[in-house]
Structure formats: structure tokens, C-alpha cells
Coordinates of C-alpha atoms (C1' of nucleotides) in Angstrom, one line a residue:
Chain T
M1 CA 32.2 -18.8 24.0
A2 CA 32.2 -15.4 24.5
L3 CA 29.0 -13.3 24.9
I4 CA 28.9 -11.4 23.0
N5 CA 25.6 -9.5 21.0
K6 CA 24.1 -8.0 18.1
K7 CA 23.5 -4.9 19.4
E8 CA 27.4 -5.5 21.4
V9 CA 29.3 -5.9 17.8
A10 CA 26.9 -3.3 16.1
S11 CA 27.6 -0.4 18.6
I12 CA 32.1 -1.0 18.0
L13 CA 31.2 -1.2 14.4
E14 CA 29.6 2.2 14.8
E15 CA 32.5 3.0 17.1
I16 CA 35.1 2.6 14.6
G17 CA 33.0 3.8 11.6
T18 CA 33.6 7.1 13.4
L19 CA 36.9 6.7 14.8
L20 CA 38.5 6.2 11.1
E21 CA 36.3 9.1 10.7
L22 CA 38.2 11.3 13.0
K23 CA 41.1 9.1 11.8
G24 CA 41.1 11.1 7.5
E25 CA 39.9 7.6 6.4
N26 CA 38.7 7.1 2.7
P27 CA 35.0 7.9 3.1
F28 CA 33.3 4.8 1.6
K29 CA 35.9 2.4 4.0
T30 CA 33.8 4.6 7.0
R31 CA 30.5 4.6 5.2
A32 CA 31.5 0.3 5.2
Y33 CA 31.3 0.0 8.9
F34 CA 27.9 2.5 9.6
N35 CA 27.0 -0.8 6.8
A36 CA 27.8 -3.3 8.7
A37 CA 26.6 -1.9 11.5
R38 CA 22.8 -1.1 10.4
T39 CA 23.3 -4.5 8.7
I40 CA 23.8 -6.5 11.9
S41 CA 21.7 -5.5 14.2
G42 CA 19.2 -5.5 11.4
L43 CA 19.0 -9.3 11.6
T44 CA 16.8 -11.9 12.6
G45 CA 19.9 -14.7 11.9
D46 CA 21.7 -16.3 15.0
L47 CA 25.1 -14.3 15.0
Q48 CA 27.0 -17.0 16.6
Q49 CA 25.6 -19.6 14.0
L50 CA 25.9 -17.6 11.5
V51 CA 29.8 -16.9 11.8
E52 CA 29.7 -20.4 13.1
S53 CA 29.2 -21.7 9.5
G54 CA 30.7 -19.0 7.9
E55 CA 27.5 -17.6 6.5
I56 CA 28.2 -14.5 7.6
G57 CA 30.0 -13.4 4.8
K58 CA 27.8 -13.9 2.5
V59 CA 25.5 -11.1 3.8
K60 CA 25.1 -8.2 1.5
G61 CA 27.5 -5.1 2.4
I62 CA 29.9 -7.8 4.7
G63 CA 33.0 -8.5 2.3
K64 CA 36.4 -10.4 3.5
A65 CA 37.8 -7.9 5.8
L66 CA 34.7 -7.9 8.0
A67 CA 34.0 -11.0 8.0
E68 CA 37.1 -11.7 10.3
K69 CA 36.4 -8.8 12.1
I70 CA 32.6 -10.2 13.1
T71 CA 34.0 -13.9 14.1
T72 CA 37.3 -12.6 15.9
L73 CA 34.7 -10.1 18.0
V74 CA 32.1 -13.0 18.0
T75 CA 34.9 -15.6 19.3
T76 CA 36.8 -13.8 21.3
G77 CA 34.5 -10.9 22.9
E78 CA 38.1 -8.6 21.8
L79 CA 39.2 -6.7 18.7
A80 CA 42.4 -5.8 18.2
Y81 CA 41.8 -4.0 15.6
Y82 CA 39.3 -1.6 17.5
E83 CA 40.7 -1.1 20.7
E84 CA 44.2 0.1 18.9
L85 CA 42.1 2.8 17.3
K86 CA 40.5 3.9 20.4
A87 CA 44.0 4.2 22.2
E88 CA 44.5 7.0 19.1
F89 CA 41.9 9.1 20.5
P90 CA 40.2 9.1 24.5
P91 CA 37.0 8.0 24.4
T92 CA 35.1 11.6 26.0
I93 CA 35.6 12.6 22.1
F94 CA 32.5 11.5 21.6
E95 CA 30.6 13.6 23.2
L96 CA 31.6 16.1 20.7
M97 CA 30.2 14.7 17.9
N98 CA 26.5 15.1 18.8
I99 CA 27.4 19.1 18.6
P100 CA 25.7 20.8 15.6
G101 CA 28.5 22.6 13.2
L102 CA 30.9 19.7 15.1
G103 CA 32.3 17.0 12.4
P104 CA 35.0 14.3 12.5
K105 CA 37.6 17.0 9.9
K106 CA 36.7 20.0 12.5
I107 CA 36.9 17.7 15.5
K108 CA 39.8 16.9 14.6
K109 CA 41.0 19.8 14.5
L110 CA 40.2 20.6 17.2
Y111 CA 42.4 18.1 18.8
E112 CA 44.8 18.2 17.0
T113 CA 45.6 21.9 17.5
L114 CA 43.8 23.2 20.9
G115 CA 43.2 19.2 22.4
I116 CA 40.1 19.3 23.0
S117 CA 38.4 15.6 22.9
S118 CA 35.9 16.3 25.7
L119 CA 32.6 18.1 26.3
I120 CA 33.7 20.7 29.5
E121 CA 37.2 21.4 27.5
L122 CA 35.8 22.7 24.1
E123 CA 32.9 25.1 26.6
Y124 CA 36.0 25.8 28.8
A125 CA 37.6 27.0 25.3
C126 CA 34.5 28.9 23.5
N127 CA 34.7 30.7 27.1
E128 CA 38.0 31.6 26.9
N129 CA 37.9 32.7 22.6
R130 CA 40.8 30.0 21.9
L131 CA 38.0 29.0 18.4
V132 CA 38.8 33.0 16.3
D133 CA 42.0 32.5 15.5
L134 CA 41.6 28.9 14.6
E135 CA 42.0 27.8 10.5
G136 CA 37.9 27.1 10.1
F137 CA 36.8 28.6 12.6
G138 CA 36.0 31.9 13.6
A139 CA 33.7 34.2 16.1
K140 CA 30.7 32.4 14.6
S141 CA 31.4 29.0 14.8
Q142 CA 33.0 29.6 18.8
E143 CA 29.0 30.7 19.4
N144 CA 27.2 28.0 17.2
I145 CA 28.8 26.2 19.3
L146 CA 28.7 27.1 21.9
Q147 CA 25.2 27.7 21.8
G148 CA 24.9 23.7 20.7
I149 CA 27.1 22.9 24.0
E150 CA 23.2 24.7 26.3
A151 CA 22.0 23.5 24.0
R152 CA 22.7 20.4 24.9
K153 CA 22.1 19.9 27.8
K154 CA 19.1 21.5 28.0
Y155 CA 17.2 19.2 25.7
S156 CA 17.3 15.8 24.9
E157 CA 18.6 14.9 21.3
K158 CA 15.5 12.6 20.0
F159 CA 11.5 13.5 21.8
H160 CA 8.3 11.1 22.2
L161 CA 6.1 11.3 19.2
P162 CA 2.5 12.7 20.9
V163 CA 5.5 16.1 21.6
A164 CA 6.8 15.9 18.0
E165 CA 3.6 15.0 16.2
H166 CA 1.6 17.8 17.9
A167 CA 4.9 20.7 16.6
A168 CA 4.5 19.8 13.9
T169 CA 0.8 20.6 13.3
T170 CA 0.3 23.6 15.1
M171 CA 4.0 25.1 13.0
I172 CA 2.9 23.8 9.5
E173 CA -0.8 25.0 10.3
H174 CA 0.3 28.5 10.8
I175 CA 2.2 28.1 7.6
R176 CA -0.7 27.2 6.2
K177 CA -1.7 30.7 6.4
A178 CA 1.4 32.5 4.4
K179 CA -0.5 33.1 1.3
G180 CA 0.7 31.3 -1.7
I181 CA 1.1 27.9 -1.1
K182 CA 0.1 25.8 -2.8
R183 CA 1.1 22.1 -1.2
S184 CA 2.3 20.6 1.8
D185 CA 2.9 17.7 3.9
I186 CA 5.4 16.6 7.1
A187 CA 8.0 15.0 5.3
G188 CA 10.4 13.1 7.1
S189 CA 11.1 10.3 10.5
L190 CA 7.6 11.8 11.2
R191 CA 6.6 11.0 8.9
R192 CA 8.0 7.1 8.0
K193 CA 6.1 6.9 12.0
K194 CA 9.8 6.4 13.4
E195 CA 9.1 5.2 17.6
I196 CA 10.6 8.2 18.1
I197 CA 11.4 11.7 16.6
G198 CA 14.9 13.6 16.1
D199 CA 14.0 16.6 14.3
I200 CA 10.7 17.5 11.5
D201 CA 10.9 18.6 8.1
I202 CA 8.2 20.6 6.8
L203 CA 7.7 20.7 3.1
V204 CA 5.6 23.1 1.1
S205 CA 5.6 24.1 -2.5
A206 CA 4.6 27.9 -3.6
A207 CA 6.0 30.0 -6.5
Q208 CA 8.9 31.8 -6.1
N209 CA 8.0 34.7 -5.4
D210 CA 5.7 33.8 -2.6
T211 CA 8.6 32.2 -0.8
P212 CA 10.2 35.2 1.3
A213 CA 7.0 35.7 3.8
I214 CA 7.0 32.0 3.8
M215 CA 9.8 31.6 5.0
K216 CA 9.0 34.7 7.0
K217 CA 5.8 33.3 8.5
F218 CA 8.2 29.8 9.2
V219 CA 10.4 31.6 11.6
S220 CA 8.4 34.7 13.2
A221 CA 6.1 31.6 15.2
P222 CA 5.2 32.2 17.8
E223 CA 6.2 28.8 19.1
V224 CA 10.0 29.4 17.4
E225 CA 13.2 30.1 20.0
R226 CA 15.9 30.5 17.4
V227 CA 17.3 30.1 14.4
I228 CA 19.8 28.8 12.6
A229 CA 19.8 29.2 9.7
G230 CA 17.6 31.0 7.0
G231 CA 18.1 30.7 2.6
K232 CA 15.8 30.1 0.1
T233 CA 14.8 27.4 -0.4
K234 CA 15.7 26.3 3.7
S235 CA 15.2 27.5 6.9
S236 CA 15.5 25.5 10.5
V237 CA 14.9 26.4 13.7
I238 CA 14.6 25.7 17.0
L239 CA 11.2 25.7 19.4
K240 CA 10.9 26.5 22.8
S241 CA 10.1 23.2 23.1
G242 CA 14.1 22.5 21.6
I243 CA 12.8 20.3 18.4
N244 CA 14.7 21.9 15.6
V245 CA 12.1 22.5 12.7
D246 CA 13.3 22.6 8.7
L247 CA 11.7 23.7 6.3
R248 CA 11.8 23.5 2.9
V249 CA 10.1 25.9 0.0
V250 CA 10.4 23.8 -3.5
A251 CA 8.5 24.9 -6.8
D252 CA 5.5 23.3 -7.3
K253 CA 6.1 21.1 -10.1
E254 CA 9.4 19.9 -7.7
F255 CA 6.5 18.8 -4.6
P256 CA 7.0 14.9 -5.1
F257 CA 10.5 14.8 -5.5
A258 CA 10.8 16.3 -2.5
L259 CA 8.6 14.8 -0.8
H260 CA 10.2 11.6 -1.3
Y261 CA 13.7 13.0 -1.0
F262 CA 13.2 14.6 2.7
T263 CA 10.8 11.1 4.2
G264 CA 13.6 9.5 3.3
S265 CA 15.4 7.7 4.8
K266 CA 18.6 7.9 4.6
E267 CA 19.2 4.7 3.9
H268 CA 16.5 4.4 1.4
N269 CA 16.8 7.2 -0.5
V270 CA 21.2 5.8 -2.0
R271 CA 19.2 3.3 -2.0
M272 CA 16.7 5.1 -4.7
R273 CA 18.8 6.5 -5.8
T274 CA 21.4 3.4 -7.6
I275 CA 18.3 2.6 -9.1
A276 CA 17.6 5.5 -10.8
K277 CA 20.9 5.5 -11.9
D278 CA 20.1 1.8 -13.5
H279 CA 17.2 2.7 -15.7
N280 CA 20.1 6.2 -16.9
L281 CA 18.4 8.4 -14.1
K282 CA 19.9 10.5 -12.0
L283 CA 16.6 11.1 -8.9
N284 CA 17.3 13.9 -6.8
E285 CA 14.7 16.2 -4.3
Y286 CA 13.9 18.9 -7.6
G287 CA 13.2 15.9 -9.6
L288 CA 13.9 12.7 -11.5
F289 CA 16.1 13.3 -15.2
H290 CA 18.1 11.6 -18.3
E291 CA 21.2 11.5 -17.4
S292 CA 22.4 11.8 -21.0
N293 CA 20.3 15.1 -21.2
N294 CA 19.7 16.3 -18.1
K295 CA 16.0 17.0 -19.7
P296 CA 13.3 16.4 -16.7
V297 CA 10.9 13.2 -16.2
A298 CA 7.9 14.3 -15.0
C299 CA 6.0 13.8 -12.1
K300 CA 2.7 14.4 -10.9
D301 CA 3.1 12.0 -6.7
E302 CA 5.3 10.3 -5.5
K303 CA 3.5 6.9 -6.7
D304 CA 5.3 8.2 -10.7
I305 CA 8.7 8.2 -9.6
L306 CA 8.6 5.3 -8.0
K307 CA 7.2 4.0 -11.8
K308 CA 9.0 5.1 -13.7
L309 CA 12.2 3.6 -11.8
G310 CA 10.0 -0.2 -12.2
L311 CA 8.7 -0.1 -8.7
V312 CA 4.8 0.2 -7.4
Y313 CA 4.2 2.9 -4.6
I314 CA 6.0 3.1 -1.3
E315 CA 4.2 3.9 1.9
P316 CA 6.4 5.8 4.4
E317 CA 6.6 3.4 7.5
L318 CA 7.6 0.7 5.2
R319 CA 11.0 3.1 4.0
E320 CA 13.9 2.0 6.0
D321 CA 15.6 -0.6 2.9
F322 CA 14.6 -3.1 5.2
G323 CA 13.4 -6.0 2.1
E324 CA 10.6 -3.2 0.9
I325 CA 12.4 -1.8 -2.0
E326 CA 13.4 -5.3 -3.1
A327 CA 9.8 -6.3 -2.6
A328 CA 7.8 -2.5 -4.8
E329 CA 9.4 -4.2 -7.7
K330 CA 8.5 -8.1 -7.3
N331 CA 4.5 -5.6 -7.3
N332 CA 5.2 -7.4 -3.6
L333 CA 4.4 -5.4 -0.9
P334 CA 2.2 -5.4 2.3
G335 CA -0.8 -3.9 2.1
L336 CA -1.3 -2.4 5.5
I337 CA -3.8 -2.6 8.0
E338 CA -5.0 0.9 8.9
E339 CA -6.5 2.6 12.0
K340 CA -9.8 2.4 11.1
D341 CA -10.0 -1.6 10.4
L342 CA -9.8 -1.7 14.1
R343 CA -12.6 -3.2 15.6
G344 CA -11.5 -3.7 19.5
T345 CA -9.1 -3.1 21.6
F346 CA -7.2 -5.1 23.9
H347 CA -5.1 -4.5 27.5
C348 CA -7.2 -1.1 28.6
H349 CA -6.6 -0.1 32.4
T350 CA -10.3 0.7 34.3
T351 CA -10.3 1.8 38.7
Y352 CA -10.7 -1.4 39.5
S353 CA -6.8 -1.5 39.6
D354 CA -4.6 2.3 38.5
G355 CA -7.2 2.3 35.4
A356 CA -8.9 6.8 35.4
N357 CA -12.2 6.1 34.1
T358 CA -14.5 3.7 35.3
L359 CA -15.8 0.4 33.3
K360 CA -18.9 2.1 32.0
E361 CA -17.1 4.9 30.9
M362 CA -14.0 3.3 29.1
A363 CA -16.9 1.0 27.0
D364 CA -19.1 4.1 27.0
A365 CA -15.7 5.1 24.9
A366 CA -14.5 2.3 23.3
M367 CA -18.3 3.0 21.7
Q368 CA -17.8 6.6 20.9
R369 CA -15.0 5.4 18.8
K370 CA -17.7 3.2 16.8
W371 CA -14.6 -0.2 18.4
Q372 CA -17.2 -3.8 18.7
Y373 CA -16.0 -4.8 21.3
L374 CA -12.6 -3.5 24.6
G375 CA -11.1 -5.9 26.4
I376 CA -10.1 -4.9 29.6
A377 CA -6.6 -6.1 31.7
D378 CA -6.0 -4.7 34.9
H379 CA -3.0 -5.4 36.8
S380 CA -3.1 -8.3 38.7
K381 CA -2.6 -9.2 43.1
S382 CA 1.3 -9.1 42.4
A383 CA 1.7 -5.4 41.5
Q384 CA 0.6 -4.3 44.4
Y385 CA 1.6 -0.2 43.7
A386 CA -0.6 -1.4 41.1
R387 CA -3.9 -2.0 43.1
G388 CA -3.4 -5.1 41.9
L389 CA -7.0 -7.1 41.6
S390 CA -7.6 -9.8 44.6
K391 CA -9.0 -13.0 43.2
A392 CA -12.0 -11.4 44.7
D393 CA -12.0 -8.3 42.7
L394 CA -11.7 -10.4 39.9
K395 CA -15.4 -12.1 40.6
K396 CA -16.7 -8.0 41.6
Q397 CA -15.4 -6.8 38.6
R398 CA -16.6 -10.1 36.4
K399 CA -20.5 -9.5 37.7
E400 CA -19.9 -5.7 36.7
I401 CA -19.6 -7.0 32.8
N402 CA -21.3 -9.1 32.5
S403 CA -25.0 -6.7 34.2
L404 CA -22.7 -4.5 31.1
N405 CA -22.6 -7.0 28.1
E406 CA -26.5 -7.8 29.1
Q407 CA -27.5 -4.0 28.4
F408 CA -25.4 -3.6 25.5
D409 CA -26.9 -4.1 22.4
S410 CA -24.1 -5.3 19.8
F411 CA -21.4 -4.5 22.1
Q412 CA -19.5 -6.2 24.3
I413 CA -16.7 -6.0 26.9
F414 CA -13.6 -9.1 26.7
H415 CA -12.5 -9.7 30.9
G416 CA -9.5 -10.3 30.8
I417 CA -6.5 -9.6 33.0
E418 CA -2.8 -8.1 33.1
S419 CA -1.3 -11.0 35.1
D420 CA 2.6 -10.7 36.3
I421 CA 4.8 -12.7 34.2
L422 CA 7.2 -14.2 37.8
A423 CA 10.9 -14.6 38.1
D424 CA 10.2 -18.5 37.5
G425 CA 8.5 -17.9 34.5
S426 CA 4.6 -18.7 36.2
L427 CA 1.7 -16.2 36.4
D428 CA 0.5 -15.0 38.8
Y429 CA -2.6 -16.5 39.7
D430 CA -3.7 -20.2 40.1
D431 CA -5.0 -22.0 37.0
K432 CA -8.4 -22.0 37.7
T433 CA -8.8 -18.5 38.6
L434 CA -6.6 -17.8 35.4
G435 CA -9.1 -20.1 32.3
E436 CA -12.5 -18.7 33.6
L437 CA -10.7 -15.5 32.0
D438 CA -11.6 -14.1 28.2
F439 CA -8.4 -13.6 27.7
V440 CA -4.5 -13.1 29.4
V441 CA -1.7 -10.7 29.6
A442 CA 1.3 -11.7 30.6
S443 CA 3.9 -8.8 31.5
V444 CA 6.9 -8.6 33.2
H445 CA 6.7 -6.1 36.2
S446 CA 10.0 -6.4 37.7
R447 CA 13.9 -8.8 38.2
F448 CA 14.4 -6.2 35.2
K449 CA 17.8 -7.1 35.6
M450 CA 18.1 -10.2 34.6
S451 CA 21.2 -11.8 32.5
E452 CA 19.3 -12.5 28.7
A453 CA 19.8 -16.5 28.7
E454 CA 17.1 -16.3 32.5
M455 CA 14.5 -13.7 31.5
T456 CA 13.9 -15.4 28.0
R457 CA 13.9 -18.5 29.8
R458 CA 11.6 -17.0 31.7
I459 CA 9.2 -15.2 29.0
I460 CA 8.8 -17.8 27.1
N461 CA 7.8 -20.2 29.8
A462 CA 5.1 -17.9 30.4
I463 CA 4.3 -18.1 26.6
K464 CA 3.8 -21.5 27.7
N465 CA 1.3 -21.6 30.5
K466 CA -1.8 -23.0 28.3
N467 CA -3.8 -19.3 29.8
T468 CA -1.2 -16.8 28.0
T469 CA -4.0 -15.4 25.2
I470 CA -1.2 -11.9 24.4
L471 CA 3.3 -11.3 25.1
G472 CA 2.6 -7.7 26.2
H473 CA 4.6 -5.0 26.4
P474 CA 8.2 -7.3 25.2
T475 CA 10.9 -6.0 26.6
G476 CA 9.0 -3.8 29.0
R477 CA 12.1 -0.6 27.0
L478 CA 10.3 2.7 28.0
L479 CA 11.7 5.1 25.0
L480 CA 14.2 7.6 26.0
S481 CA 14.3 7.1 29.9
R482 CA 14.5 3.0 30.2
D483 CA 16.3 0.4 27.8
G484 CA 14.2 -3.3 28.1
Y485 CA 15.4 -5.5 29.8
Q486 CA 18.1 -7.7 28.6
V487 CA 15.9 -10.5 26.8
D488 CA 16.1 -12.8 23.0
L489 CA 13.5 -11.3 21.0
V490 CA 14.4 -13.7 18.7
K491 CA 13.9 -17.1 20.9
I492 CA 10.9 -15.1 22.0
I493 CA 8.9 -14.6 19.0
E494 CA 9.9 -18.6 18.1
A495 CA 7.8 -19.4 21.3
A496 CA 5.1 -17.4 20.6
A497 CA 4.8 -19.4 17.4
D498 CA 5.2 -22.4 18.6
Y499 CA 2.4 -22.8 20.8
G500 CA -0.1 -20.1 18.8
K501 CA 0.4 -16.9 21.2
A502 CA 0.5 -13.6 20.4
I503 CA 2.2 -10.8 20.8
E504 CA 1.0 -6.6 21.5
I505 CA 2.8 -3.8 19.8
N506 CA 1.6 -1.8 23.2
S507 CA 0.9 1.6 21.3
H508 CA 1.7 3.9 24.5
P509 CA 4.2 6.3 23.0
Y510 CA 6.3 5.4 25.3
R511 CA 6.2 1.5 24.7
L512 CA 5.9 0.3 21.6
D513 CA 6.8 -2.3 22.0
L514 CA 7.2 -4.4 20.4
D515 CA 10.0 -3.3 17.7
W516 CA 9.0 -2.6 14.7
R517 CA 11.9 -4.2 13.4
M518 CA 10.7 -7.2 15.3
V519 CA 7.4 -7.4 14.1
K520 CA 8.4 -8.1 10.7
F521 CA 10.6 -11.3 11.6
A522 CA 7.3 -11.7 13.8
K523 CA 4.6 -11.4 11.3
E524 CA 7.0 -14.3 9.1
K525 CA 7.1 -16.4 11.6
G526 CA 3.3 -16.2 11.5
V527 CA 2.5 -15.1 15.3
K528 CA -1.0 -12.7 15.7
I529 CA -0.4 -9.0 16.6
F530 CA -2.7 -7.3 19.3
I531 CA -2.1 -3.5 19.2
N532 CA -3.1 -2.7 22.2
P533 CA -3.1 0.8 24.3
D534 CA -2.4 -0.3 27.7
A535 CA -4.9 2.8 28.8
H536 CA -5.4 4.3 31.8
N537 CA -8.3 6.2 30.9
T538 CA -10.6 7.2 28.3
E539 CA -7.8 9.4 26.1
G540 CA -6.0 6.3 26.1
L541 CA -7.7 4.7 23.6
D542 CA -5.8 6.6 21.5
D543 CA -2.9 5.6 21.5
V544 CA -3.9 2.7 19.3
R545 CA -3.2 5.3 16.0
F546 CA 1.1 5.3 17.0
G547 CA 0.6 1.5 17.7
V548 CA -0.7 1.2 14.1
G549 CA 1.9 3.4 12.8
I550 CA 4.5 0.7 13.8
A551 CA 2.6 -2.2 13.0
R552 CA 3.2 -0.6 9.5
K553 CA 6.9 -0.3 10.3
G554 CA 5.9 -4.0 10.3
W555 CA 4.8 -5.1 7.1
L556 CA 1.0 -6.2 9.0
E557 CA -2.4 -6.2 7.6
K558 CA -4.9 -6.2 8.6
E559 CA -5.4 -10.4 8.8
D560 CA -1.9 -10.4 11.1
V561 CA -3.9 -7.9 13.4
I562 CA -6.4 -10.5 16.3
N563 CA -8.6 -6.8 17.0
A564 CA -9.0 -5.5 13.3
M565 CA -11.1 -8.4 13.1
E566 CA -14.9 -8.7 13.9
V567 CA -16.1 -9.7 17.1
D568 CA -17.6 -13.1 16.6
R569 CA -13.3 -14.0 14.8
V570 CA -12.5 -13.0 18.4
I571 CA -14.2 -14.4 20.4
K572 CA -13.7 -17.7 17.8
Y573 CA -10.3 -17.1 18.8
L574 CA -10.3 -16.3 21.7
G575 CA -12.1 -19.7 22.3
L576 CA -15.5 -18.6 23.9
L577 CA -17.0 -20.2 22.3
Chain B
dG1 C1' 35.9 -1.1 3.9
dC2 C1' 32.7 -3.7 -0.6
dC3 C1' 31.3 -4.6 -5.4
dG4 C1' 30.6 -6.3 -10.3
dT5 C1' 26.3 -10.7 -16.2
dT6 C1' 29.9 -4.9 -19.7
dT7 C1' 34.1 -4.3 -14.9
dT8 C1' 38.5 -8.1 -10.1
dC9 C1' 39.9 -2.0 -10.7
dG10 C1' 37.5 1.9 -10.3
dG11 C1' 33.7 3.7 -8.5
dC12 C1' 30.9 4.3 -3.8
dC13 C1' 23.6 9.6 -3.6
dC14 C1' 23.1 14.2 -4.2
dG15 C1' 22.8 19.3 -3.2
dA16 C1' 21.6 23.7 -0.2
dC17 C1' 23.3 26.2 4.1
dT18 C1' 26.9 28.2 6.4
dG19 C1' 31.0 30.1 8.1
dT20 C1' 35.5 30.9 6.6
dT21 C1' 37.3 32.1 3.0
dT22 C1' 38.5 34.5 -2.5
dT23 C1' 36.8 29.9 -5.2
dC24 C1' 35.6 26.3 -1.1
dA25 C1' 35.2 22.8 3.3
dG26 C1' 32.6 20.7 5.4
dT27 C1' 28.7 19.7 7.7
dC28 C1' 23.9 18.0 7.6
dG29 C1' 19.9 15.2 6.2

DNA sequence: GCCGTTTTCGGCCCGACTGTTTTCAGTCG
């Protein structure tokens, strides 16, 4: 049996889509491949099984041709069609897709007329002035391409949430000083609380004659490094931090439509427009119109728009075409958890291991946040790099926690550990030691390079351990720098469901692990979730808000999250009564 | 390429901006 997973199939389908674009194929055909790639990577079922049973052809968006290709890929690990397509272009040509302003048509032109197929070659050609006389190009586009290459060298194209959030709030506060702004909001992936952010979309409503001054305010903000586009309704800049920010100014009556449109996701919007068409309406960023006579349907906010389309309101975090539209049609959407629902949090570090603040300081910070409890889980003895705790340290820490708990009126510290999952899946203390703790977070911190099968077995072993309460950061990924270890998350989640164990959403903005796509699957399997900050200092406690965003993207309600429970219920859940 | 209780053929979301053009193609979201 060939070993090819969903991720690999999806990436091949996506590559085929790009190659077809380069060839100038029918755009709807290329879109079919991109859609299929998305569908496959979002599947929670076993791909091998779907292929073997032939069910793959019944998945929406996968017809006869794609089903055959996917089947070939999964069973043989190869696909002649893909190999033939790949052979038509040098592999480095994909680099060019990342330069702003260059799309498939222009790349094709560059390749066929100038033989350019890599970033190096492109940069060289620009410096030789060879794009100036090329049909469809010119001095200006050559200059823009050069700047695009520079920007790529200088910046990675995506940003962690705190960086994007800071840039967005700074910018929107700056713009709000302009005269005549009626409504303003951040849209795009930041509003949807995506785990990483590509660019920032800001939306403003104002009267037409106030617009030029607002645009001017925007492009002259102190953080702006370069203005990319400056139109009447849309401007685009790059900040010194490298983040791209777009500003749209619309009339106030258009604001809800524009907010909906620019919040996306793209896939969600495509579905919404199709639904509008089903109602003989046309939806765009300016309004909702009757197809027959172009008359507008007035809507005061987003909720109103959705109502007109026969849907209940869909929270921005859910707008990923991940089942939210079907659920909205049936009025079956979850009542999403909010940050204010949290009653405490777990998985926090102190000066006992590699944290910066003492037990007392962490507890005080938790109380300041009006929480009822805090779960301390310092590193375990195997984590020597992080001053992991010996059994004696654990005893000492227990004593201090008991003494602090006696002083508190209505606050409680839970004593736990973040115990390393060793290579064979065992935890790094004996059962007696672990059994005396209030809770155990089991995490992988070493031996990342195991095969998927081995790693999956290892983690399931840890889940089976009677002392394990929570599986910590299930994939170990570091966003924008390190992929997670190879692991079959579907099997992990099913094991957690079978053994009644919880999984954390590690809320550190570099982790956000469990991924929201899998959070939804975990919920469907009945697995309980902890929203944990993995805090190494008192400010780190605030990271739970990123975790709440991910929880919301994963359709979680208050009842799904243990640390949204009152302290009595948590005590019962942890079996401490 | 996919899809269909109006359809197995003819649709497939829609508009702004740029840079090239001299009325528009390509890119982007």
C-alpha cells in the first residue's frame, strides 16, 4: 500500500491547479483542482478507506475524473498526469507565483518569451531592463516586480496574530482621527481569528467628500513604508513591519455589505453569492440587489443580510465554508464560547521551572483577571533544558500551593505537571507521583522525527495512561517556523474520546495547537477541551484570548471547555472529591 | 474539472485597481 496522506494528495492537486493555470487551461477546471485540494485537506475521514470503498467520488466537488486521479495517487503513490504536467515547466517556476502582480498569464509570458523560470532569473532580467519592452509589461511593472522580489527577501509573507493585531489596532486608531468617519472595523482574516495573518483589511464608512482626506490619513500613517495602490475607494500600503494593509472606504449604507464581503473567507463568500443567486438576488460589497431590476435590498447590519438570504447570523470566526452555511440554513449554529466565559486556566509555568514569575505572582495575576482558579503545570524531570522538576521539587511545590490555597478566600491553585511523553509513550514519573497531582498535561518535547505511525502510537499510549488529564500541544507545531511532528490527529482524537481524556488548545500565538479544523472534529467526537495559555509569565495568561478565537473557529460552546466551568465542577471533573 | 427536482449541456461570484493600453487584460481578494 502506498504511503501518501491527505496533506500530500492536497498539495499535489493544488500544484496541478497551478500548472493548469500556467498552461492557460479553462479557469473553471483549475478551480476544480483547487477546490478538491481544499476538500481533501479538510476531510476527517480516512482517505485510504474512502478510496477503497469508492466513496471518494461521492464527496462534493470530486467527480469522476478527480476521483480516479485521487484513487491512483492513494493506491500507487504516483500520478502520470501530474508528472507530465510537471515536466512542462521547471520546478522553480512556482517561486514566481509569490510575487505580487505576477499571475499565471504573466509568468507564462515571461517563461515563453524570455525563458524566465526562477526568482533569480527574474531579478536578473529586471536589472537588465528586459521587461520594459515585453508586451503587457513596462517600466512600471518591472520596477514593481523588483520591489516584490526585495520584499520577499526581506519579509516572510505571513505574520503571527499579536503582530497583526497590534498593526491593525494602531492603524485603525490613526485613521479614526480623520474627519467624517461613520463606522469602522477590522475585516479579513484578523476578524475571522485565523491562526496566522497574511494582510490586514480595514473598512471605513464615510460621506464621499470626506473620503480623500481619510485616504490621505491612511497612506501618511507613520508606520507606512510604501504605498502600493491609492484609489478612490481602496488603498494599499506596506508597513515598516512588512505587513500589507488595505483600506476600503464605502458609503455608510454599504458598510454591512462591505464588512461581510471583506471579512471573507473567499470560499464562504463564493457560497453566499450562490445562495443569493438562488434567491434571485445579487450580493456584492455594495449591497444586495434584485436580479430582475437591480433594486437594492436595504440591510442595516450583517445579521440583516443573512436573514434576507434565509440564514441566521454567522459569527466571523465560522466563515470558512466549513459547514457553517448548512448549519445556518437549519438554524443549527453553535452558541460560541467567549473570553468572559473562562473561569480559570491550566498549563502555566512558574519559577519552579522555566517561568519568569512565582506561584504567588501567577495566582495574583489570575485573580486580577477575575478567575476562580489556576492550574500550574511546570516542566517535568526529563525537560532538563527547562529546569524540569524532580520529585523533591514537586513535593516542595505542593507544600507551597497548599499553604497559598489556605490563605485564599475564593481562589484555588491546582497542582499539576507538564509531563514529557517519552519515546515509548510512557510519562516520566511513576504512577504514585503522578497520582498525587491534581492534573497531568502530557506533552511531547523530544524525538520529533519519528514516523507518523510511531508518533501516533506513542501519543495514544500517553492518552491511555490513567494519570493523563490533558494532551498538551498535540502536534508541537510552531507557526511560521516549524511544522508539527507527523501524527494522525484523527486517531489521536478518537483515542482521547475512547479514554475520556481532554485535549488542550495551546493558546500561545506561535502554537495555537490543536488546530481549529481539528477542534471541530474533537467536538464532534465529544472530546473536552482546555483553553490553556502555556504561560511563562503573568502577561502570558492573556494569550488565552487567542485560544478562545481558535475555540470559536472550532465551533466550541461553553459546555465543551473545561476551564469555562465553575470551580466546583472542575474539582469534580479532575476527580478531586 | 463539477454539477443538476427547470438542465447531461452550459453554466460556474464579482468588482477595484494597475499598467498597459487607446478600450482592456491581468491580478487580487
